[in-house]
XYZ file of C-alpha atoms in Angstrom:
375
model
C 99.030 74.392 56.558
C 100.819 72.297 59.209
C 103.781 70.252 58.027
C 105.117 67.009 59.476
C 108.025 67.646 61.804
C 107.023 71.177 62.760
C 107.062 72.116 66.426
C 103.783 72.856 68.198
C 104.681 76.557 68.299
C 105.388 76.623 64.547
C 102.148 74.793 63.806
C 100.019 77.165 65.874
C 101.692 80.183 64.286
C 101.135 78.827 60.752
C 97.426 78.280 61.386
C 97.022 81.746 62.916
C 98.843 83.496 60.056
C 96.747 81.656 57.469
C 93.538 82.874 59.112
C 94.751 86.392 59.927
C 93.857 87.942 56.578
C 90.231 86.811 56.947
C 89.650 88.557 60.309
C 92.227 91.371 60.524
C 90.245 93.341 63.132
C 90.614 90.610 65.769
C 94.088 91.640 66.840
C 96.380 89.805 64.441
C 97.949 86.371 64.420
C 98.791 86.252 68.126
C 95.140 86.731 69.124
C 93.959 84.260 66.503
C 96.500 81.734 67.749
C 94.934 81.931 71.185
C 91.350 81.664 69.903
C 92.072 78.751 67.551
C 93.816 76.967 70.413
C 90.784 77.352 72.660
C 88.461 76.034 69.937
C 90.593 72.971 69.168
C 91.084 72.093 72.840
C 87.295 72.134 73.268
C 86.812 69.893 70.214
C 89.426 67.503 71.553
C 87.622 67.409 74.893
C 84.208 66.536 73.445
C 85.710 64.005 71.042
C 85.037 65.736 67.722
C 88.742 66.331 67.019
C 90.690 63.179 66.161
C 94.326 62.422 65.517
C 97.568 64.243 66.245
C 96.333 67.751 65.401
C 95.234 68.407 68.981
C 98.844 68.045 70.146
C 99.583 71.379 68.483
C 97.934 73.062 71.456
C 98.937 70.857 74.384
C 101.779 73.209 75.303
C 99.617 76.358 75.394
C 99.320 76.254 79.175
C 103.042 75.780 79.675
C 103.796 78.585 77.214
C 102.026 81.123 79.455
C 104.368 80.282 82.348
C 101.436 80.632 84.740
C 101.839 79.267 88.246
C 99.289 78.759 90.958
C 99.512 80.153 94.474
C 101.474 77.695 96.641
C 101.438 79.132 100.156
C 100.365 82.061 102.278
C 102.722 85.027 101.981
C 102.697 88.516 103.470
C 99.772 90.342 104.976
C 98.410 93.848 105.310
C 97.467 94.967 108.803
C 94.065 96.612 108.621
C 92.218 98.758 111.116
C 89.557 97.515 113.544
C 86.830 97.900 110.925
C 88.244 95.136 108.737
C 88.073 94.877 104.943
C 84.912 94.404 102.886
C 86.327 94.544 99.339
C 89.654 94.348 97.494
C 90.919 94.827 93.928
C 94.361 94.737 92.318
C 95.785 97.812 90.588
C 99.053 96.854 88.888
C 101.582 96.243 91.642
C 99.197 97.549 94.300
C 96.044 96.302 95.961
C 93.121 98.517 96.946
C 91.071 97.648 100.034
C 87.706 99.016 101.129
C 86.765 98.941 104.797
C 83.541 98.883 106.777
C 84.274 102.408 108.013
C 84.302 103.724 104.428
C 88.049 104.161 103.815
C 89.771 103.017 100.613
C 93.513 102.417 100.909
C 96.121 101.508 98.283
C 98.816 99.075 99.460
C 102.161 98.177 97.900
C 102.197 94.422 97.218
C 105.927 93.967 97.753
C 106.178 95.755 101.106
C 102.566 95.175 102.305
C 102.592 98.815 103.404
C 100.515 101.822 102.418
C 101.707 103.167 99.061
C 103.055 106.578 100.057
C 104.266 107.130 96.495
C 100.714 108.381 95.958
C 100.820 111.973 97.188
C 97.325 111.976 98.647
C 98.093 108.931 100.805
C 101.440 110.382 101.889
C 99.451 113.425 103.093
C 96.965 111.151 104.882
C 94.179 112.156 102.472
C 92.473 108.825 101.828
C 89.673 108.014 99.398
C 86.467 107.431 101.334
C 82.733 106.793 101.421
C 80.145 107.790 104.007
C 79.415 104.131 104.831
C 80.934 100.667 104.400
C 82.588 100.001 101.041
C 80.687 97.171 99.327
C 82.634 96.695 96.096
C 85.821 97.761 94.294
C 86.870 97.440 90.656
C 89.917 98.682 88.723
C 89.899 99.474 84.999
C 91.969 97.349 82.605
C 94.604 100.092 82.242
C 94.978 100.330 86.035
C 94.306 104.072 86.051
C 90.717 104.221 87.317
C 89.056 102.800 90.435
C 85.316 102.360 90.975
C 83.878 101.896 94.459
C 80.421 101.610 95.981
C 78.570 101.821 99.275
C 74.888 101.504 100.224
C 73.869 104.636 98.318
C 76.600 105.757 95.888
C 79.070 104.623 93.229
C 82.237 106.709 92.899
C 84.871 106.735 90.160
C 88.417 107.799 91.072
C 91.696 108.521 89.293
C 94.182 106.383 91.177
C 97.239 108.523 90.489
C 95.730 111.795 91.719
C 93.027 110.530 94.077
C 90.445 112.766 92.384
C 86.800 111.655 92.368
C 85.759 112.227 88.756
C 82.228 110.846 88.866
C 79.551 110.074 91.452
C 76.330 108.138 90.852
C 73.445 107.893 93.318
C 72.585 104.182 93.304
C 71.289 101.987 96.140
C 73.374 99.097 97.540
C 75.647 98.334 94.584
C 77.492 95.097 95.414
C 79.131 94.279 92.060
C 81.155 96.518 89.731
C 82.751 95.667 86.389
C 84.527 97.967 83.920
C 83.803 97.460 80.225
C 86.160 99.640 78.203
C 85.430 103.138 79.552
C 81.972 102.393 80.931
C 80.972 100.619 84.126
C 78.469 97.885 84.950
C 76.963 98.257 88.435
C 74.695 95.602 89.969
C 72.757 95.448 93.212
C 69.144 94.690 92.386
C 69.227 94.382 88.639
C 72.139 96.067 86.845
C 72.975 99.323 85.095
C 75.549 100.379 82.529
C 76.997 103.698 83.693
C 78.699 106.165 81.376
C 81.834 107.282 83.189
C 82.453 110.135 80.737
C 78.826 111.300 80.507
C 77.706 110.604 84.070
C 74.494 109.095 82.701
C 72.861 105.711 83.120
C 73.150 104.241 79.628
C 71.230 100.985 80.076
C 69.229 99.107 82.702
C 69.036 95.304 82.976
C 66.349 93.515 84.982
C 64.135 94.762 87.771
C 65.433 97.021 90.533
C 62.879 95.369 92.843
C 64.110 91.807 92.401
C 66.355 89.820 94.765
C 69.934 91.051 95.322
C 72.489 90.079 92.689
C 74.966 87.448 93.963
C 77.291 87.346 90.925
C 77.842 89.135 87.616
C 79.674 88.204 84.398
C 79.992 89.329 80.785
C 79.768 86.687 78.042
C 80.469 88.175 74.608
C 76.998 89.526 73.718
C 75.316 88.648 77.027
C 75.199 89.951 80.585
C 74.764 87.246 83.237
C 73.289 88.015 86.646
C 72.849 85.379 89.362
C 70.202 86.196 91.958
C 68.847 83.709 94.522
C 68.673 80.396 92.599
C 68.178 81.850 89.109
C 70.713 82.810 86.469
C 69.362 85.676 84.355
C 70.822 86.171 80.854
C 70.354 89.540 79.101
C 71.214 90.751 75.621
C 73.934 93.394 76.025
C 72.753 95.430 73.062
C 68.986 95.491 73.619
C 68.935 94.775 77.422
C 66.111 92.294 76.711
C 66.009 89.080 78.790
C 67.413 86.203 76.717
C 66.615 83.402 79.174
C 66.338 82.485 82.847
C 68.052 79.320 84.071
C 67.055 77.649 87.336
C 69.948 76.554 89.549
C 70.180 74.022 92.365
C 71.600 76.681 94.705
C 72.779 80.264 94.808
C 76.097 81.326 93.271
C 79.015 83.157 94.863
C 80.869 83.657 91.557
C 80.441 83.537 87.769
C 83.862 83.246 86.111
C 84.583 83.459 82.375
C 87.433 80.991 81.788
C 87.537 81.703 78.026
C 85.035 82.629 75.291
C 83.564 79.115 75.358
C 83.518 78.126 79.062
C 82.247 79.456 82.397
C 82.631 78.438 86.016
C 79.490 78.439 88.146
C 80.684 78.496 91.772
C 77.821 77.659 94.123
C 77.287 78.789 97.706
C 77.617 75.136 98.672
C 80.697 72.932 98.186
C 80.449 72.482 94.406
C 81.578 74.370 91.293
C 80.846 73.418 87.682
C 82.677 74.208 84.459
C 80.033 74.658 81.752
C 80.007 75.596 78.048
C 79.082 79.117 77.011
C 75.477 79.682 77.982
C 73.063 79.946 75.080
C 69.561 81.428 75.281
C 67.580 78.180 75.609
C 64.678 78.801 78.032
C 65.207 77.143 81.426
C 67.709 74.665 80.018
C 70.618 74.041 82.380
C 74.033 73.833 80.731
C 75.537 70.366 80.963
C 78.714 70.478 83.108
C 82.080 69.694 81.520
C 83.769 69.202 84.905
C 82.792 69.356 88.566
C 84.971 70.667 91.404
C 84.353 70.233 95.139
C 85.902 71.008 98.518
C 85.751 67.250 99.150
C 88.137 66.429 96.264
C 91.451 64.860 97.271
C 94.194 67.452 96.597
C 97.347 66.607 94.639
C 99.319 68.024 97.561
C 97.929 66.511 100.817
C 96.456 69.130 103.129
C 97.959 69.668 106.568
C 94.744 68.677 108.363
C 92.471 66.149 106.579
C 88.763 66.918 106.349
C 86.581 65.501 109.101
C 84.260 63.125 107.225
C 81.657 63.355 109.993
C 81.130 67.083 109.359
C 79.409 68.807 106.457
C 81.730 69.755 103.576
C 83.070 73.327 103.618
C 81.018 75.697 101.452
C 82.392 78.271 99.028
C 82.286 81.965 99.919
C 84.051 83.532 96.936
C 86.182 82.611 93.917
C 88.496 84.186 91.351
C 90.412 83.054 88.262
C 94.204 83.044 88.064
C 96.010 85.396 85.698
C 96.938 85.681 82.894
C 95.853 82.342 81.418
C 92.935 81.327 83.671
C 94.497 77.909 84.214
C 93.484 77.780 87.893
C 90.750 79.172 90.076
C 90.992 80.078 93.737
C 87.981 79.429 95.942
C 87.651 80.659 99.506
C 85.595 78.372 101.761
C 83.959 78.784 105.159
C 86.646 76.655 106.836
C 88.948 79.660 106.203
C 90.950 77.761 103.590
C 91.876 78.693 100.030
C 91.162 75.870 97.567
C 93.383 75.942 94.450
C 91.764 74.088 91.527
C 93.548 73.136 88.295
C 90.997 73.796 85.533
C 92.999 72.095 82.767
C 93.140 68.786 84.636
C 89.856 69.100 86.584
C 91.688 68.548 89.873
C 92.171 70.103 93.295
C 95.842 71.079 93.348
C 96.167 72.083 97.006
C 94.444 73.603 100.019
C 96.041 76.573 101.779
C 95.043 77.127 105.389
C 94.641 80.827 106.169
C 95.815 81.516 109.697
C 94.493 85.075 109.653
C 91.066 86.250 110.765
C 88.055 84.756 108.939
C 87.921 85.909 105.312
C 85.056 86.689 102.949
C 86.557 87.392 99.513
C 89.415 86.576 97.158
C 91.037 88.262 94.148
C 93.963 87.348 91.888
C 96.548 89.859 90.720
C 96.982 90.734 87.043
C 100.303 89.706 85.455
C 103.288 91.347 87.170
C 106.713 92.017 85.595
C 108.288 89.174 87.579
C 106.884 85.634 87.427
C 105.002 86.137 90.680
C 101.557 84.805 91.522
C 99.511 86.685 94.082
C 96.060 86.486 95.604
C 94.424 88.478 98.335
C 91.634 87.628 100.724
C 89.368 90.152 102.408
C 88.667 89.918 106.110
C 85.143 89.350 107.362
C 83.808 91.417 110.269
């Protein structure tokens, strides 16, 4: 299918078009091109793919035009309560405060988005207690938020609350199509249209969930030092995997790889978890706050002190080529996943932070992250 002298782009397209007729429901040749590229890069990494064929996909990262964050930019001035959660909504960012207010900020001006009529009229979205989590739907039209007793679903354009669920201490939210996963102790799948709890995963009396991720047919919940894997369809436990420490983030890099970001100074890139009882996935790469960055940091680490520990992490968009990890030295660590390297460390001069999120692709080639302030 691939002829001598073809460019990498032509070769990838030829392979994708040849396979398209066999799996037409997967989104066409462009989607297949991406999936085939991921599969061949993995085979090249583990040594099962030999010869020049792997070079067809070496330019995939460059093709996306993705850039990592390079320095601290603007900032949003928050009230005395500080920010507990943040989520991007197109060209805006939503913040949730300890006093229960949810505000939508314009990324370019770092000011309240008064193009939303309800905010222009000083009618803010709010909870009765501190906002614990925020999540925006893939189409950018719907916002989910939680506090210690409720989960609310809002229409961002109108500010209307279209659904309210009574759930205790929900700390993680994730949209899946039109439904919503909510985790605190165990997890639930909530029907946004029906207002019903569709499925329940795990015990509501177990330890608090530290991280949540979706992996094709599995739901992954990290709690204490155990990673629980559930079947999405049946809700049955698939396996439990013991970890060396707790996790602050579970990040799906692509359909075949995950990042396990610990609450210490280490993160591991691992293959897609399979239901093998208590078997730890063998790491592909390891990342640490002690790695030497490609761009020297302004103040070298003090070797006599304990390494900085991770607090939160998020993948870059749209290609997941980097991940951003916030550490307890109030620095943002930018890791290059493709090359298993620490690209740079950005010192955050603002108040101590507790969370990080990366913006979805914007019209201009701009890369943005946000950190949430700890109080």
